[in-house]
Amino acid sequence: MTTHNNSDEQLEDSHGFFQFAAFSDSEDEDSGLFNATRDRKVAFDVKKINFFPRIDEDRWYDFSDELSAEDWVSRHAGLDEITFTVQRMYFTQDYAKACSLCKKTVYGFVAKKQKNLRVATLREVLEIGAKSAMRIGDLESARFFYDWYLQCGGKNPGYNYFLAEVLTALGQHAMALAQHVEYLEERRQDASVWELLGKTLVALFNTHSINNVKSIRDIWLRLALRAFYRSHNIIEACKNWKDTPVAVKRKRLQEDELLENAISALNLHLSQHDKYSKGGCTGDSNLVWSACIKESTFDKSHGAELLESCDTKDLRESVRWVVGRLGDDADKDMALDDDKAEEKNVSDL
């Protein structure tokens, strides 16, 4: 067997790692990758720095007056530039212009059929377009963005939140309820969405075709009161609220809005039973929430009656989920963490 006695020089040549030995170990040279890091003080004159970052006021990204939407979308960073532009338009309350540019962008995107463009970015343009349209009451444009948004596909609680917002503006409360349900399947401790679900139930009380039956009308309100109460419990149970002024203010605003919605629904409910007094239900929040519990009694027959009266399969499935979380079997869970509480359903109704 042949024995190879490589010299240090041969080792350096045969393996790249050892070639580091060719560098000087002198302290005057910063050559060693394995040397201890030395503290250095670098002195420089700030006035000599010749760098001017792009700033928002320059509108370096805005080519709305120079390019057609189709040509703009074709640029390497075109869709990102459009996103920056419509964001600025939206936050400066130029809603009509933002809506128009978003619509042109969609047409430009489709005309070019650019498969390499990021759908996530187009989704953001659609969201801004829809929000802008809703701000100016342009429901036709809001529907336009909604239809295109559905074609983006995907599944995410954020998508459900947005779709529910648009559907509510379009008066499609049954469909909005389905989006709330999908959202809460993933994020069941979101107090704000439980509140939105309660508002949607009140809207169904006011507008849905099956509300011509008084007993059915009342069940929508009972569920709404329970949804508001669930939202209240989640807020109260949360121990992670910060004590900074911003956090305290945000919590107070959320509680005040929730209380206002609960009072409104409670007064509607009381008026159905001739319990409505002059001035309605007002006053201490504890009294309001106690009244919500008292006036929202709900048994299995209520759930069965409501499910039977639903005129579409989708609405029936959404109501089944809501009743399962807020109905008679859910009473003992209403003040508990949803993740720890036993899941209930009303599949036997």
PDB file of N, CA and C in Angstrom, residues 333 336-343:
ATOM      1  N   ASP A 333     -70.529  27.390  28.306  1.00  0.00           N
ATOM      2  CA  ASP A 333     -69.232  27.712  27.711  1.00  0.00           C
ATOM      3  C   ASP A 333     -69.072  29.192  27.385  1.00  0.00           C
ATOM      4  N   LEU A 336     -66.197  30.950  28.957  1.00  0.00           N
ATOM      5  CA  LEU A 336     -64.944  30.211  28.974  1.00  0.00           C
ATOM      6  C   LEU A 336     -64.158  30.438  27.701  1.00  0.00           C
ATOM      7  N   ASP A 337     -62.897  30.073  27.767  1.00  0.00           N
ATOM      8  CA  ASP A 337     -62.049  30.116  26.577  1.00  0.00           C
ATOM      9  C   ASP A 337     -62.567  29.092  25.586  1.00  0.00           C
ATOM     10  N   ASP A 338     -62.801  29.533  24.359  1.00  0.00           N
ATOM     11  CA  ASP A 338     -63.372  28.653  23.343  1.00  0.00           C
ATOM     12  C   ASP A 338     -62.472  27.469  23.049  1.00  0.00           C
ATOM     13  N   ASP A 339     -61.156  27.662  23.195  1.00  0.00           N
ATOM     14  CA  ASP A 339     -60.232  26.579  22.888  1.00  0.00           C
ATOM     15  C   ASP A 339     -60.296  25.479  23.941  1.00  0.00           C
ATOM     16  N   LYS A 340     -60.718  25.832  25.155  1.00  0.00           N
ATOM     17  CA  LYS A 340     -60.771  24.857  26.236  1.00  0.00           C
ATOM     18  C   LYS A 340     -62.170  24.270  26.396  1.00  0.00           C
ATOM     19  N   ALA A 341     -63.170  25.026  26.001  1.00  0.00           N
ATOM     20  CA  ALA A 341     -64.540  24.577  26.160  1.00  0.00           C
ATOM     21  C   ALA A 341     -64.846  23.439  25.195  1.00  0.00           C
ATOM     22  N   GLU A 342     -65.755  22.585  25.603  1.00  0.00           N
ATOM     23  CA  GLU A 342     -66.141  21.460  24.758  1.00  0.00           C
ATOM     24  C   GLU A 342     -66.922  21.962  23.555  1.00  0.00           C
ATOM     25  N   GLU A 343     -66.592  21.481  22.377  1.00  0.00           N
ATOM     26  CA  GLU A 343     -67.289  21.875  21.161  1.00  0.00           C
ATOM     27  C   GLU A 343     -68.686  21.245  21.155  1.00  0.00           C
TER      28      GLU A 343
END
